[in-house]
Coordinates of C-alpha atoms and ligand atoms in Angstrom, one line a residue:
X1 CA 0.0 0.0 0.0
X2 CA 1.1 3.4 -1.0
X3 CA 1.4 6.3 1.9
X4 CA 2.4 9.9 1.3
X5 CA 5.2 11.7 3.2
X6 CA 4.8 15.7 4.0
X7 CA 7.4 17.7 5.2
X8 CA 5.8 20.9 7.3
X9 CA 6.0 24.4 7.0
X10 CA 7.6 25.4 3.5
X11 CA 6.1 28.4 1.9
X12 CA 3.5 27.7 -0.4
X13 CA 3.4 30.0 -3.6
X14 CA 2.4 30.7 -7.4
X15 CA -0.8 28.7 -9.3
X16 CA -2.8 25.4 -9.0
X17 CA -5.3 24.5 -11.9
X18 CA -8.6 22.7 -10.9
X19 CA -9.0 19.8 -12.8
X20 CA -12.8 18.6 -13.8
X21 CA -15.1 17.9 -10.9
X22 CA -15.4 13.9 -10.1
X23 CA -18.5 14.7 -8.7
X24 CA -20.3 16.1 -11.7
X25 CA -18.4 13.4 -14.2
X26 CA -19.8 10.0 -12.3
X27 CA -23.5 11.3 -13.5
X28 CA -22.2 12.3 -16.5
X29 CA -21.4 9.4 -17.4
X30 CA -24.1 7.1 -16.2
X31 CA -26.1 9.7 -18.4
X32 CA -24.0 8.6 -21.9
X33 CA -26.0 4.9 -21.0
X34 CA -28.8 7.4 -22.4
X35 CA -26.8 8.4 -25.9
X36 CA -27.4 7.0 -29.4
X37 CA -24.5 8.0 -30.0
X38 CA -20.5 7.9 -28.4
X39 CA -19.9 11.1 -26.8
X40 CA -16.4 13.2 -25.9
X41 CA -16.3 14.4 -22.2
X42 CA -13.1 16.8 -21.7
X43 CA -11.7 17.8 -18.8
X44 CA -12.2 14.8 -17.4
X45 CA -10.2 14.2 -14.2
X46 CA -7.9 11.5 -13.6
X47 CA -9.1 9.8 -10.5
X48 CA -9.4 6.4 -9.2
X49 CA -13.3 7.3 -8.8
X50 CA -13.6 8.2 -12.7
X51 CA -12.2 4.9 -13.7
X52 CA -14.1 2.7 -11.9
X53 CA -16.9 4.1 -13.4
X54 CA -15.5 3.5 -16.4
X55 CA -14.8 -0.1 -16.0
X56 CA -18.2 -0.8 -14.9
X57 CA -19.8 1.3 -18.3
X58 CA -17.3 -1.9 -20.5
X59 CA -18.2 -4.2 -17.6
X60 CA -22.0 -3.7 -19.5
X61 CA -21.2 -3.9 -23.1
X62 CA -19.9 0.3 -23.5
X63 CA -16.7 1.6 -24.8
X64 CA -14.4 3.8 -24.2
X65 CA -11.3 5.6 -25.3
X66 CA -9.3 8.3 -23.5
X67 CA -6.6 11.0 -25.4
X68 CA -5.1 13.2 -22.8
X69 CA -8.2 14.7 -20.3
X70 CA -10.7 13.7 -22.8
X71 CA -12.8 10.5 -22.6
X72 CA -15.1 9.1 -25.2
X73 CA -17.9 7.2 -24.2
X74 CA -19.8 4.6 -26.6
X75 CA -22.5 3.3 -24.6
X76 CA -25.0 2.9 -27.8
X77 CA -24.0 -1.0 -28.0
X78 CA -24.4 -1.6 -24.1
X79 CA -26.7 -4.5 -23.4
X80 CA -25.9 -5.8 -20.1
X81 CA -27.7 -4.3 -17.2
X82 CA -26.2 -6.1 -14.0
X83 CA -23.7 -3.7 -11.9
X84 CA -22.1 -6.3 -9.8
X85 CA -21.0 -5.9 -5.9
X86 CA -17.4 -6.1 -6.8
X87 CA -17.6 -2.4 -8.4
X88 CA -20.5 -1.0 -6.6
X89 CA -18.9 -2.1 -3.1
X90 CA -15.8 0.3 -4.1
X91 CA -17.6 3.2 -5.3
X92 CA -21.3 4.0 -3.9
X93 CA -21.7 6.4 -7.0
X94 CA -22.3 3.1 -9.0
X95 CA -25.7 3.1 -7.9
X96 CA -26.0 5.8 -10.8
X97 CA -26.8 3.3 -13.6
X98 CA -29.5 2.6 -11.6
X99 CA -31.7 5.0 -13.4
X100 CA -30.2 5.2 -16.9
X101 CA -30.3 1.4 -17.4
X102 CA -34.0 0.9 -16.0
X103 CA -35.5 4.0 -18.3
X104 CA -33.6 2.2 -21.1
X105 CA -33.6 -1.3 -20.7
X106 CA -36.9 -1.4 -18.7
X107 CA -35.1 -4.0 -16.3
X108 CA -31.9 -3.9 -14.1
X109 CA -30.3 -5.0 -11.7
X110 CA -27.8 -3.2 -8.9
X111 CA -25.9 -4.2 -6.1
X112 CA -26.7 -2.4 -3.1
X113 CA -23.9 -0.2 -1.8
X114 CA -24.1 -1.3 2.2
X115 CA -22.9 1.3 4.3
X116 CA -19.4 3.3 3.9
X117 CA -16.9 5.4 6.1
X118 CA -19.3 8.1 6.6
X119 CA -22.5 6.8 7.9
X120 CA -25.2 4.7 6.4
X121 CA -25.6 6.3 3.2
X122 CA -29.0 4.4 2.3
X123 CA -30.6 5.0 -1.3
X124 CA -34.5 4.4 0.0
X125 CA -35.3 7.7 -2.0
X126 CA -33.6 6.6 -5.1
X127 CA -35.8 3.7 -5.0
X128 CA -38.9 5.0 -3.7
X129 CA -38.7 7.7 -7.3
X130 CA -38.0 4.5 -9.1
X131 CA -41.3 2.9 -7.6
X132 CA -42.9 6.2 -8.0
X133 CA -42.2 5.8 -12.3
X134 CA -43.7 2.6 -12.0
X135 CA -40.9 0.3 -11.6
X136 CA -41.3 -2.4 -9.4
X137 CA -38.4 -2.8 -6.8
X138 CA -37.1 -6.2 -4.9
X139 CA -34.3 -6.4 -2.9
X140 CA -32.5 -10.0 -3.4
X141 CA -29.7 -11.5 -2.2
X142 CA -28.0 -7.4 -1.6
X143 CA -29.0 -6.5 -5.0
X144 CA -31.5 -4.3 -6.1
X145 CA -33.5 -5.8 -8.8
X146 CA -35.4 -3.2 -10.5
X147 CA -38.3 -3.9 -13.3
X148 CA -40.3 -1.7 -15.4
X149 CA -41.7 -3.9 -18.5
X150 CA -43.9 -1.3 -20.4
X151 CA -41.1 1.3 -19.4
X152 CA -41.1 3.9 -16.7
X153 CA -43.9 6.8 -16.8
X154 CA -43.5 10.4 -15.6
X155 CA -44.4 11.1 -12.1
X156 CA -44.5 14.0 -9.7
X157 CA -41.9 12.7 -7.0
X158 CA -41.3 14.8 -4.1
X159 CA -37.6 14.2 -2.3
X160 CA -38.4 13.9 1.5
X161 CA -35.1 14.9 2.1
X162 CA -32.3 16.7 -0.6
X163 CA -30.4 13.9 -2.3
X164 CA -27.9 14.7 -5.0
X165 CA -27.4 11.0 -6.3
X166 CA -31.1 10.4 -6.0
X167 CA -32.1 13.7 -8.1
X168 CA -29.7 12.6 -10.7
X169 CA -30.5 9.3 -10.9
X170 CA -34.4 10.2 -11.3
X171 CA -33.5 13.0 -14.2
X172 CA -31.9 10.6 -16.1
X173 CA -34.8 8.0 -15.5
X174 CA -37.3 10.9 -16.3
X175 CA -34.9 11.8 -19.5
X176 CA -36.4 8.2 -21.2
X177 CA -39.3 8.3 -19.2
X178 CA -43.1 8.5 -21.0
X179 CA -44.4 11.8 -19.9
X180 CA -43.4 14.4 -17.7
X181 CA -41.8 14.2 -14.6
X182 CA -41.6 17.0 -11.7
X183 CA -39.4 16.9 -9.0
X184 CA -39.9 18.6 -5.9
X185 CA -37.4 19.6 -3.3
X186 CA -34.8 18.7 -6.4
X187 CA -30.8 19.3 -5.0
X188 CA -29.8 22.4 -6.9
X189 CA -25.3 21.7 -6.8
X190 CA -23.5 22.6 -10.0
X191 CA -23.3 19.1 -10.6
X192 CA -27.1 18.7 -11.0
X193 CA -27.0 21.7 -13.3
X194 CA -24.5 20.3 -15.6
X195 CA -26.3 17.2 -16.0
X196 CA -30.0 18.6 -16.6
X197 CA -27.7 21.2 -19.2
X198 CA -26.3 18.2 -21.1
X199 CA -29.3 16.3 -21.0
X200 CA -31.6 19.3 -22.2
X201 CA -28.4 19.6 -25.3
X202 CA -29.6 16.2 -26.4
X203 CA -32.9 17.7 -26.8
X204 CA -34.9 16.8 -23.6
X205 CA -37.4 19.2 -22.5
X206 CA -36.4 20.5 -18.9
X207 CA -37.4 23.4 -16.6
X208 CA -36.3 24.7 -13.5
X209 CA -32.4 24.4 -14.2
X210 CA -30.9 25.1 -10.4
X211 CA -34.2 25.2 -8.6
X212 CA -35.8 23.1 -6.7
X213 CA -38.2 22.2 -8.4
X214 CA -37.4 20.4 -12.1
X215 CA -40.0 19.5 -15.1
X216 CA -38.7 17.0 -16.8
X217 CA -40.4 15.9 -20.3
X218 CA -39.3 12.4 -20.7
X219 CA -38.7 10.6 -24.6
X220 CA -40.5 7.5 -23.8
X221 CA -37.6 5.2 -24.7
X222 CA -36.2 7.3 -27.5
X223 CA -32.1 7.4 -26.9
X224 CA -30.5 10.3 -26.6
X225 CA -28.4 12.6 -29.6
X226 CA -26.1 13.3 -26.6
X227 CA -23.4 16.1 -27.5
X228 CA -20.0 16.3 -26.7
X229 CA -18.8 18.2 -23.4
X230 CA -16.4 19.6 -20.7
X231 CA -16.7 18.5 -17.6
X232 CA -17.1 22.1 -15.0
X233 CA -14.5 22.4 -12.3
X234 CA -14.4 21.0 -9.0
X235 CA -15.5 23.2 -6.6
X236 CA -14.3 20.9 -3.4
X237 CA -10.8 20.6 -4.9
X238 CA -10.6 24.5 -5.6
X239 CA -11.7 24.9 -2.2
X240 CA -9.2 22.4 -0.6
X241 CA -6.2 24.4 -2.4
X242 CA -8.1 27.7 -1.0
X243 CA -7.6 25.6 2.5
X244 CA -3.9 24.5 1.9
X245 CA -2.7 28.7 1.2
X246 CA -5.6 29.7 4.2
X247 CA -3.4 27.3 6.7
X248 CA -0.2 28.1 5.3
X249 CA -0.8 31.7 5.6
X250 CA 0.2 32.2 1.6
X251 CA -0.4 33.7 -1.5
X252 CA -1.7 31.3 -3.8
X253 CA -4.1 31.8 -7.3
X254 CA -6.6 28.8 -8.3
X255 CA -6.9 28.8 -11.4
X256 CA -9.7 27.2 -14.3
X257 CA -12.3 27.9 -11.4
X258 CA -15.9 28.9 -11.5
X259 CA -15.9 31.6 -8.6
X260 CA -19.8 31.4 -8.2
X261 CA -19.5 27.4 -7.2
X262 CA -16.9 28.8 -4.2
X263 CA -19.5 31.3 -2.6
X264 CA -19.9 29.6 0.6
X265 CA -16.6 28.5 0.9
X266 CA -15.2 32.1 0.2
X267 CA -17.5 33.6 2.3
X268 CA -16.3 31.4 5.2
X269 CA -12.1 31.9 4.8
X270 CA -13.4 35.9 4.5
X271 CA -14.9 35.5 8.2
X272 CA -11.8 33.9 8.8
X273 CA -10.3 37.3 8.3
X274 CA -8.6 36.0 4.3
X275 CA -8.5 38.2 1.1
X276 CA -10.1 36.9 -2.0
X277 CA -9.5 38.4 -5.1
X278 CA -12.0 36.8 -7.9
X279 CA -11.9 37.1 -11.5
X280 CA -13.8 35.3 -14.3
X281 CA -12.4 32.0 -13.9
X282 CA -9.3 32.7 -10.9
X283 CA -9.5 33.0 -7.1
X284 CA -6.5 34.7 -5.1
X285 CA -6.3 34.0 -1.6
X286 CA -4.1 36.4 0.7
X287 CA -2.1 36.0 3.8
X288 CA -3.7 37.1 7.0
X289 CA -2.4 39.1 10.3
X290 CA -4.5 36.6 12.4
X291 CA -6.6 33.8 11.5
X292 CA -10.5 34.2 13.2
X293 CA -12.4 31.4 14.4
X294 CA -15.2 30.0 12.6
X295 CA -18.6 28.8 12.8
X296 CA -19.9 26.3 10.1
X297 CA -22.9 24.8 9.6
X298 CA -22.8 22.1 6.6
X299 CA -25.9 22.1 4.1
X300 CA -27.4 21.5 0.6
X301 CA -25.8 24.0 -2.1
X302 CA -25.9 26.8 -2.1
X303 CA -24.8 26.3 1.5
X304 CA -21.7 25.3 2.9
X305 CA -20.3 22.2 1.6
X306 CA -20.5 18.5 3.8
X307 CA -17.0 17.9 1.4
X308 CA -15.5 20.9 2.8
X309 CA -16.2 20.3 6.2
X310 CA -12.6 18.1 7.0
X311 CA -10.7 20.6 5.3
X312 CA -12.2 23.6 7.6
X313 CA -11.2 21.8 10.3
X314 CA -7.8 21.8 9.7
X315 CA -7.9 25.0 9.0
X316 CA -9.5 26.0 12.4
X317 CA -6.3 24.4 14.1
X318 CA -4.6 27.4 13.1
X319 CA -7.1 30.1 14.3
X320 CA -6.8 32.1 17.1
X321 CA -9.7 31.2 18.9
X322 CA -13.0 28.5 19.7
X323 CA -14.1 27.2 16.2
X324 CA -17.3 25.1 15.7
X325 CA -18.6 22.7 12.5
X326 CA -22.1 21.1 13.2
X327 CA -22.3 18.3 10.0
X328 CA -26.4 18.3 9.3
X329 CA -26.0 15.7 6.6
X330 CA -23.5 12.9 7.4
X331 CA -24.0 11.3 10.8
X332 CA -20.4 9.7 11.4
X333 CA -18.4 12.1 9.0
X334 CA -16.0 12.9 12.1
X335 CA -13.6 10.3 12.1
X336 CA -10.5 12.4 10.9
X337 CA -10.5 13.7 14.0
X338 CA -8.9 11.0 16.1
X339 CA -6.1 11.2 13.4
X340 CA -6.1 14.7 13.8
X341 CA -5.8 14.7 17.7
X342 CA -2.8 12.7 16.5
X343 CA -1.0 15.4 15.0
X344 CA -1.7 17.6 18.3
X345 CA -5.3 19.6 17.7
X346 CA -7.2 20.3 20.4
X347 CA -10.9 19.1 18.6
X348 CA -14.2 18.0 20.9
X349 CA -17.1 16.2 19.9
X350 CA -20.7 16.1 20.8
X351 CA -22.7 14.6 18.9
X352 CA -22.7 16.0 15.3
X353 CA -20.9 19.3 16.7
X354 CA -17.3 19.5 16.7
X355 CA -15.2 22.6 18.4
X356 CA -12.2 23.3 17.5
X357 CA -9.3 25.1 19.7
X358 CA -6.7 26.9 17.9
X359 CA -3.8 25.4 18.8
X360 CA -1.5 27.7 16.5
X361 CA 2.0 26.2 15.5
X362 CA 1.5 23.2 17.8
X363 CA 1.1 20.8 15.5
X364 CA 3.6 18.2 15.0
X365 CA 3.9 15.6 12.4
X366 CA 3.6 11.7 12.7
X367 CA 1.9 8.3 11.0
X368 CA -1.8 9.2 10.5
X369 CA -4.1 7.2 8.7
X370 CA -6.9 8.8 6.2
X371 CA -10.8 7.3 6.9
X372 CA -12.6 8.8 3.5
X373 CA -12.0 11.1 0.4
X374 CA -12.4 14.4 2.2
X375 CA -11.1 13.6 5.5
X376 CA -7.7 13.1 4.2
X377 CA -7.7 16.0 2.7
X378 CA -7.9 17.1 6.4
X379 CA -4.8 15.1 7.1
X380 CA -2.5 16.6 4.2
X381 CA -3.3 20.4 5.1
X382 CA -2.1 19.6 8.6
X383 CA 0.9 18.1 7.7
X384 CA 1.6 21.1 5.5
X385 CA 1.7 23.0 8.5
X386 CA 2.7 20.4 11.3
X387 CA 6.1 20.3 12.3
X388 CA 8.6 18.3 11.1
X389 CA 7.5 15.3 8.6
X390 CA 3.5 13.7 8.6
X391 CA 3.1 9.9 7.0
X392 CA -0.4 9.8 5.2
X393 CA -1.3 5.7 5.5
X394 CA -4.5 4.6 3.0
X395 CA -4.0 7.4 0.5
X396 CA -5.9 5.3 -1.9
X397 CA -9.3 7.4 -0.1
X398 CA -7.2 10.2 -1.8
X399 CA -6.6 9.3 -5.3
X400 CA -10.0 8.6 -5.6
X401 CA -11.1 12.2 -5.9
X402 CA -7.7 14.2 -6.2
X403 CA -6.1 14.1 -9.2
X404 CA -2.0 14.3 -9.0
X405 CA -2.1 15.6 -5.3
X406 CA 1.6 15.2 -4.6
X407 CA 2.1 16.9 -8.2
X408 CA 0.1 20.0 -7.6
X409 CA 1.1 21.2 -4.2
X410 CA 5.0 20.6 -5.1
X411 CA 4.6 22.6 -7.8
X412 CA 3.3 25.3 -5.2
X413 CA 6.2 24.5 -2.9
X414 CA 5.2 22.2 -0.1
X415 CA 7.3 18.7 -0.3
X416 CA 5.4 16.1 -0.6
X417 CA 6.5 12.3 -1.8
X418 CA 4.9 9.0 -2.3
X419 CA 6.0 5.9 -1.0
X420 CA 4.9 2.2 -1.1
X421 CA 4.8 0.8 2.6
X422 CA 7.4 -1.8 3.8
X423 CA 5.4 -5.7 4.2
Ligands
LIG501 C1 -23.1 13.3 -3.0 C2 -21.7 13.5 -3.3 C3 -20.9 13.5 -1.9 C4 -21.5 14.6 -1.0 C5 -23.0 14.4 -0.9 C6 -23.7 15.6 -0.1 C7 -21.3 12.4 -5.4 C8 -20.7 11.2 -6.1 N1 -21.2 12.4 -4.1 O1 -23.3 12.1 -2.4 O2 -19.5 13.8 -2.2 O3 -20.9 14.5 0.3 O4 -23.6 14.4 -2.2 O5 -23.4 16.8 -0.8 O6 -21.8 13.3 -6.0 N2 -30.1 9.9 1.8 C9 -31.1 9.1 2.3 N3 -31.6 8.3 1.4 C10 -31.3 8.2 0.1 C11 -30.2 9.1 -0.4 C12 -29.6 9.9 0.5 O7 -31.5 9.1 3.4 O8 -31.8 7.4 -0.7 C13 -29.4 10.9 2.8 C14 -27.9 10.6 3.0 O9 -27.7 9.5 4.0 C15 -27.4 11.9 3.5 C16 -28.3 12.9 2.7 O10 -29.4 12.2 2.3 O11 -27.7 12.1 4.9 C17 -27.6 13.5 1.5 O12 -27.1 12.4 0.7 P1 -26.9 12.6 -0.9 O13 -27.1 14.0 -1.3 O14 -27.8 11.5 -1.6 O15 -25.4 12.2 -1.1 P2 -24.7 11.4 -2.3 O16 -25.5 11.6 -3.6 O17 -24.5 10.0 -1.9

């Protein structure tokens, strides 16, 4: 297993480009199951996430081919419709073929996901819209064996709680769906915008693009004339680079950014007492006299993001002064915080609440071991301030959704290496 070494404090300075946002590419490319046609995604970024999805797309008949960032899907000849446990129990996103392959197919069958790092994660209210378009739903042997023989109708489905994987998978179910589908209490991220936007290209009627409430006018069964795309930027991976110059008290430009997706976040390092300067498609972050405490709340975008919530933390180490984060949406989405306490921060939870002392220059490095995606994120921004050198055990939680992490901040400065543990 592979581990990453940090060495603390070095001065952090110059550019970082956002690559494509995993986050919006895993739908995106369920949604080429919907094409006629093969379609070019670009900026696609290279993550361990990205791939499996890809594997499970020729895993069920599709194609694909990759030249540099771009990836072309074929997924006109797929024909299988069975996403086995062995890819859906490393990546819960899988559960996004649910919809695609039961609008198209009319029958399909997914493995369930079973729990992960951070809390139960169930997908009732994927499968409740499912049931809701008509499909009928039974749970055998841990897969999910969806039917819909005279294909799924439109429906008015209202979310009983926001769900980003659920609202995708039910516009892409609407997409092929006969008649139209409304749904209520919809998730409005950027993600879900680029989605109902390249869905709407391939000439799908849709309204309500980033509220909460979408009309979807289905094709009943008629594939897709999908277009070719780029992928937007990731909004959590800008904002964990925002994090990385906030804790290292630098000057640091993100480039290839869209600055409207970094509201929340921006808004927070400003309380925090940081300089933004924004252009069209940069963010500037500026060093501070004195780091402020923080209160966060996370919630559904346009809020503040649950994926930023780990990084945040970190940062609050280095504030002068009583921070607090209270996670609304993940119930056990604390557990970099033991590996925190590790590195010397001074962290207490209650419940869903955790406060943070700033414990300014205290930290100091040692073995840590990284729980999920976001939460060792946590882990490297500490050890880019934590004395001497940090070892980063189970970085594989980190390739999944960062593409060329070690690449990116030595390029900025820090010193950062990979190494493959000893048996
Ligand atoms: C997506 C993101 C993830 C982010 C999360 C919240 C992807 C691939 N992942 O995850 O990075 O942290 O949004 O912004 O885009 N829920 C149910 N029943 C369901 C579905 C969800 O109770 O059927 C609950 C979840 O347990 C959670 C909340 O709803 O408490 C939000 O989850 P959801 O928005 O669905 O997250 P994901 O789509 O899995």
């Amino acid at each position: 297993m592979k581990y990453l070494k940090i060495l603390g404090n070095k001065k952090l300075s110059g550019e970082v480009r956002i690559s494509g946002a995993k986050n919006a590419a895993l739908p995106l490319i369920a949604a080429t199951i919907l094409s006629k046609n093969s379609v070019q995604i670009c900026n696609m970024p290279d993550v361990v996430d990205i791939n499996t999805l890809l594997k499970l797309i020729d895993k069920l008949g599709g194609s694909f081919s990759r030249e540099k960032d771009c990836i072309t899907i074929d997924s006109s000849k797929l024909h299988k419709t069975t996403a086995n446990y062995d890819i859906v129990k490393t990546m819960r996103a899988s559960i996004l073929v649910l919809g695609p392959l039961l609008a198209r197919f009319g029958h399909c069958e997914v493995s369930l996901p079973g729990g992960c790092a951070i809390g139960q994660r169930p997908v009732d209210l994927h499968l409740k819209a499912m049931e809701q378009m008509g499909a009928v739903i039974k749970i055998n042997r841990g897969y999910i064996e969806a039917t819909a023989p005279d294909g799924l109708k439109g429906a008015k489905i209202v979310f009983d709680k926001v769900t980003v994987g659920g609202t995708e998978n039910t516009i892409m179910a609407a997409a092929l769906a006969k008649g139209t589908t409304t749904i209520i209490n919809a998730a409005k991220e950027p993600e879900i915008v680029q989605l109902c936007e390249v869905i709407k290209n391939a000439g799908v009627k849709i309204e309500g693009i980033g509220t909460s409430k979408l009309i979807i006018e289905g094709t009943n069964k008629k594939l897709l004339p999908m277009k070719d795309f780029d992928v937007i930027p990731d909004r959590i991976e800008a904002g964990t680079y925002m994090c990385a110059a906030a804790i290292s008290n630098c000057k640091l430009k993100i480039t290839d950014v869209i600055p409207l997706h970094l509201e929340a976040i921006i808004s927070k390092l400003e309380e925090m007492n940081f300089e933004i300067l924004q252009d069209e498609t940069s963010v500037t972050i500026l060093p501070t006299i004195e780091i402020r405490p923080v209160n966060i709340v996370t919630t559904e975008y346009p809020g503040f993001p649950t994926d930023m919530q780990a990084q945040f933390m970190a940062l609050a180490t280095q504030a002068n002064g009583t921070s607090t984060i209270d996670e609304r949406l993940f119930e056990n989405r604390f557990m970099h915080v033991s590996e925190l306490l590790r590195l010397g921060a001074d962290i207490h939870l209650n419940g869903n609440i955790a406060t943070i002392n700033g414990t300014k220059g205290k930290l100091n490095g040692t073995d840590v071991m990284a729980t999920d995606l976001r939460a060792s994120s946590a882990l490297v921004l500490c050890a880019l301030v934590a004395n001497g050198e940090t070892s980063i055990h189970r970085i594989y939680h980190l390739d999944r959704g960062y593409e060329d992490l070690e690449g990116k901040l030595n390029k900025i400065g820090a010193v950062v290496s990979r190494h493959t543990e000893e048996k």
